[in-house]
Short mmCIF file of N, CA, C and O in Angstrom, two decimals:
data_model
loop_
_atom_site.label_atom_id
_atom_site.label_comp_id
_atom_site.label_asym_id
_atom_site.label_seq_id
_atom_site.Cartn_x
_atom_site.Cartn_y
_atom_site.Cartn_z
N UNK A 1 21.03 13.02 14.06
CA UNK A 1 21.58 14.01 13.15
C UNK A 1 20.55 14.35 12.07
O UNK A 1 19.91 13.48 11.51
N UNK A 2 20.42 15.61 11.82
CA UNK A 2 19.49 16.09 10.80
C UNK A 2 20.21 16.09 9.45
O UNK A 2 21.35 16.52 9.35
N UNK A 3 19.52 15.57 8.43
CA UNK A 3 20.08 15.54 7.08
C UNK A 3 19.12 16.26 6.14
O UNK A 3 18.02 16.64 6.54
N UNK A 4 19.52 16.38 4.89
CA UNK A 4 18.66 17.03 3.90
C UNK A 4 17.38 16.23 3.66
O UNK A 4 16.39 16.76 3.20
N UNK A 5 17.39 14.95 4.03
CA UNK A 5 16.24 14.07 3.84
C UNK A 5 15.27 14.08 5.02
O UNK A 5 14.19 13.51 4.95
N UNK A 6 15.64 14.73 6.12
CA UNK A 6 14.81 14.74 7.32
C UNK A 6 13.55 15.58 7.08
O UNK A 6 13.61 16.67 6.54
N UNK A 7 12.42 15.03 7.49
CA UNK A 7 11.13 15.70 7.36
C UNK A 7 11.07 16.88 8.35
O UNK A 7 11.49 16.74 9.50
N UNK A 8 10.53 17.99 7.90
CA UNK A 8 10.43 19.20 8.73
C UNK A 8 9.77 18.91 10.08
O UNK A 8 10.28 19.31 11.13
N UNK A 9 8.66 18.20 10.09
CA UNK A 9 7.96 17.90 11.34
C UNK A 9 8.85 17.09 12.29
O UNK A 9 8.82 17.31 13.50
N UNK A 10 9.66 16.18 11.75
CA UNK A 10 10.57 15.37 12.57
C UNK A 10 11.69 16.23 13.17
O UNK A 10 12.12 15.99 14.30
N UNK A 11 12.14 17.22 12.41
CA UNK A 11 13.17 18.13 12.92
C UNK A 11 12.63 18.89 14.13
O UNK A 11 13.29 19.00 15.16
N UNK A 12 11.42 19.38 14.00
CA UNK A 12 10.81 20.17 15.07
C UNK A 12 10.57 19.31 16.31
O UNK A 12 10.75 19.76 17.44
N UNK A 13 10.19 18.05 16.10
CA UNK A 13 9.98 17.14 17.24
C UNK A 13 11.30 16.83 17.94
O UNK A 13 11.36 16.74 19.16
N UNK A 14 12.37 16.66 17.17
CA UNK A 14 13.66 16.26 17.71
C UNK A 14 14.38 17.42 18.41
O UNK A 14 15.09 17.20 19.39
N UNK A 15 14.20 18.63 17.90
CA UNK A 15 14.90 19.79 18.45
C UNK A 15 13.91 20.92 18.69
O UNK A 15 13.48 21.57 17.75
N UNK A 16 13.56 21.17 19.92
CA UNK A 16 12.57 22.18 20.25
C UNK A 16 12.88 23.57 19.69
O UNK A 16 11.98 24.31 19.33
N UNK A 17 14.15 23.94 19.60
CA UNK A 17 14.50 25.28 19.10
C UNK A 17 14.60 25.33 17.58
O UNK A 17 14.84 26.38 17.01
N UNK A 18 14.38 24.21 16.91
CA UNK A 18 14.46 24.16 15.45
C UNK A 18 13.38 25.03 14.79
O UNK A 18 13.64 25.65 13.76
N UNK A 19 12.22 25.10 15.38
CA UNK A 19 11.13 25.91 14.82
C UNK A 19 11.57 27.36 14.72
O UNK A 19 11.37 28.00 13.68
N UNK A 20 12.19 27.87 15.76
CA UNK A 20 12.64 29.27 15.74
C UNK A 20 13.76 29.46 14.72
O UNK A 20 13.77 30.46 14.00
N UNK A 21 14.66 28.52 14.62
CA UNK A 21 15.75 28.61 13.63
C UNK A 21 15.16 28.68 12.23
O UNK A 21 15.54 29.53 11.42
N UNK A 22 14.23 27.79 11.93
CA UNK A 22 13.62 27.76 10.60
C UNK A 22 12.83 29.04 10.33
O UNK A 22 12.88 29.58 9.22
N UNK A 23 12.11 29.53 11.32
CA UNK A 23 11.35 30.78 11.14
C UNK A 23 12.29 31.96 10.91
O UNK A 23 11.96 32.87 10.15
N UNK A 24 13.45 31.94 11.54
CA UNK A 24 14.43 33.01 11.34
C UNK A 24 14.88 33.07 9.88
O UNK A 24 15.30 34.12 9.40
N UNK A 25 14.81 31.96 9.18
CA UNK A 25 15.19 31.90 7.77
C UNK A 25 14.00 32.17 6.84
O UNK A 25 14.13 32.11 5.64
N UNK A 26 12.83 32.41 7.42
CA UNK A 26 11.67 32.74 6.61
C UNK A 26 10.74 31.58 6.33
O UNK A 26 9.82 31.70 5.53
N UNK A 27 10.96 30.46 6.99
CA UNK A 27 10.05 29.32 6.84
C UNK A 27 8.92 29.47 7.85
O UNK A 27 8.94 28.88 8.92
N UNK A 28 7.94 30.28 7.50
CA UNK A 28 6.85 30.56 8.42
C UNK A 28 5.77 29.50 8.45
O UNK A 28 4.91 29.50 9.31
N UNK A 29 5.82 28.56 7.52
CA UNK A 29 4.75 27.57 7.43
C UNK A 29 5.16 26.22 8.04
O UNK A 29 4.74 25.17 7.57
N UNK A 30 5.97 26.26 9.08
CA UNK A 30 6.45 25.01 9.66
C UNK A 30 5.34 24.17 10.29
O UNK A 30 5.52 22.98 10.48
N UNK A 31 4.21 24.77 10.56
CA UNK A 31 3.09 24.03 11.12
C UNK A 31 2.06 23.62 10.08
O UNK A 31 1.07 22.98 10.40
N UNK A 32 2.31 23.96 8.83
CA UNK A 32 1.33 23.65 7.78
C UNK A 32 1.38 22.16 7.41
O UNK A 32 2.33 21.47 7.75
N UNK A 33 0.37 21.66 6.74
CA UNK A 33 0.34 20.24 6.37
C UNK A 33 1.55 19.77 5.57
O UNK A 33 1.99 18.64 5.73
N UNK A 34 2.12 20.63 4.76
CA UNK A 34 3.30 20.24 3.98
C UNK A 34 4.46 19.85 4.87
O UNK A 34 5.26 18.99 4.52
N UNK A 35 4.58 20.48 6.03
CA UNK A 35 5.68 20.20 6.95
C UNK A 35 5.66 18.75 7.43
O UNK A 35 6.68 18.23 7.88
N UNK A 36 4.50 18.12 7.36
CA UNK A 36 4.38 16.73 7.82
C UNK A 36 5.01 15.73 6.85
O UNK A 36 5.27 14.59 7.21
N UNK A 37 5.26 16.17 5.60
CA UNK A 37 5.81 15.23 4.62
C UNK A 37 6.94 15.84 3.79
O UNK A 37 7.54 15.17 2.97
N UNK A 38 7.27 17.10 4.04
CA UNK A 38 8.28 17.79 3.24
C UNK A 38 9.67 17.64 3.86
O UNK A 38 9.85 17.85 5.06
N UNK A 39 10.64 17.28 3.04
CA UNK A 39 12.01 17.14 3.49
C UNK A 39 12.65 18.52 3.58
O UNK A 39 12.25 19.45 2.89
N UNK A 40 13.67 18.64 4.42
CA UNK A 40 14.36 19.91 4.58
C UNK A 40 14.90 20.41 3.25
O UNK A 40 14.80 21.60 2.94
N UNK A 41 15.44 19.53 2.45
CA UNK A 41 15.97 19.91 1.15
C UNK A 41 14.90 20.56 0.27
O UNK A 41 15.13 21.58 -0.37
N UNK A 42 13.71 19.97 0.28
CA UNK A 42 12.61 20.52 -0.52
C UNK A 42 12.19 21.90 -0.01
O UNK A 42 11.97 22.81 -0.80
N UNK A 43 12.09 22.04 1.29
CA UNK A 43 11.68 23.32 1.88
C UNK A 43 12.70 24.41 1.56
O UNK A 43 12.32 25.53 1.22
N UNK A 44 13.97 24.08 1.64
CA UNK A 44 15.01 25.07 1.33
C UNK A 44 14.94 25.47 -0.14
O UNK A 44 15.09 26.65 -0.47
N UNK A 45 14.71 24.50 -0.99
CA UNK A 45 14.61 24.79 -2.42
C UNK A 45 13.42 25.71 -2.71
O UNK A 45 13.55 26.70 -3.43
N UNK A 46 12.28 25.41 -2.13
CA UNK A 46 11.06 26.21 -2.33
C UNK A 46 11.26 27.65 -1.85
O UNK A 46 10.82 28.59 -2.49
N UNK A 47 11.95 27.79 -0.71
CA UNK A 47 12.13 29.10 -0.11
C UNK A 47 13.41 29.81 -0.59
O UNK A 47 13.69 30.93 -0.15
N UNK A 48 14.19 29.13 -1.44
CA UNK A 48 15.42 29.73 -1.95
C UNK A 48 16.49 29.92 -0.88
O UNK A 48 17.20 30.92 -0.87
N UNK A 49 16.60 28.95 0.02
CA UNK A 49 17.53 29.06 1.14
C UNK A 49 18.74 28.14 0.98
O UNK A 49 18.69 27.14 0.28
N UNK A 50 19.81 28.48 1.69
CA UNK A 50 21.06 27.73 1.66
C UNK A 50 20.93 26.49 2.56
O UNK A 50 21.00 26.60 3.79
N UNK A 51 20.76 25.35 1.95
CA UNK A 51 20.55 24.09 2.69
C UNK A 51 21.70 23.80 3.64
O UNK A 51 21.48 23.46 4.80
N UNK A 52 22.92 23.90 3.17
CA UNK A 52 24.09 23.56 4.00
C UNK A 52 24.19 24.45 5.23
O UNK A 52 24.52 23.99 6.31
N UNK A 53 23.92 25.73 5.07
CA UNK A 53 23.97 26.66 6.19
C UNK A 53 22.92 26.31 7.24
O UNK A 53 23.20 26.29 8.43
N UNK A 54 21.72 25.99 6.78
CA UNK A 54 20.64 25.64 7.72
C UNK A 54 20.93 24.31 8.39
O UNK A 54 20.73 24.16 9.60
N UNK A 55 21.41 23.34 7.63
CA UNK A 55 21.77 22.04 8.21
C UNK A 55 22.79 22.21 9.33
O UNK A 55 22.66 21.61 10.41
N UNK A 56 23.81 23.00 9.07
CA UNK A 56 24.86 23.23 10.07
C UNK A 56 24.27 23.83 11.33
O UNK A 56 24.54 23.36 12.44
N UNK A 57 23.43 24.85 11.17
CA UNK A 57 22.85 25.50 12.34
C UNK A 57 21.93 24.57 13.11
O UNK A 57 21.96 24.54 14.35
N UNK A 58 21.12 23.80 12.41
CA UNK A 58 20.20 22.87 13.08
C UNK A 58 20.96 21.79 13.85
O UNK A 58 20.59 21.43 14.95
N UNK A 59 22.03 21.28 13.25
CA UNK A 59 22.79 20.20 13.91
C UNK A 59 23.64 20.71 15.07
O UNK A 59 23.98 19.93 15.96
N UNK A 60 23.95 22.00 15.06
CA UNK A 60 24.72 22.57 16.17
C UNK A 60 23.82 22.99 17.32
O UNK A 60 24.30 23.21 18.44
N UNK A 61 22.53 23.10 17.06
CA UNK A 61 21.59 23.57 18.09
C UNK A 61 21.35 22.53 19.16
O UNK A 61 21.49 21.37 18.96
#
């Protein structure tokens, strides 16, 4: 299960379609060095995105 504490790189490894979901929300830097240590909560905050909405979509994928 993906949580707000899950690292972006780990999400992408666990769910192959997660990269596309995140890019659909405007997270274009999922391959950047920050993704290796940035939590989903931090990324959503930086990009001004709805964490709960993204969490729901990622966990349903």
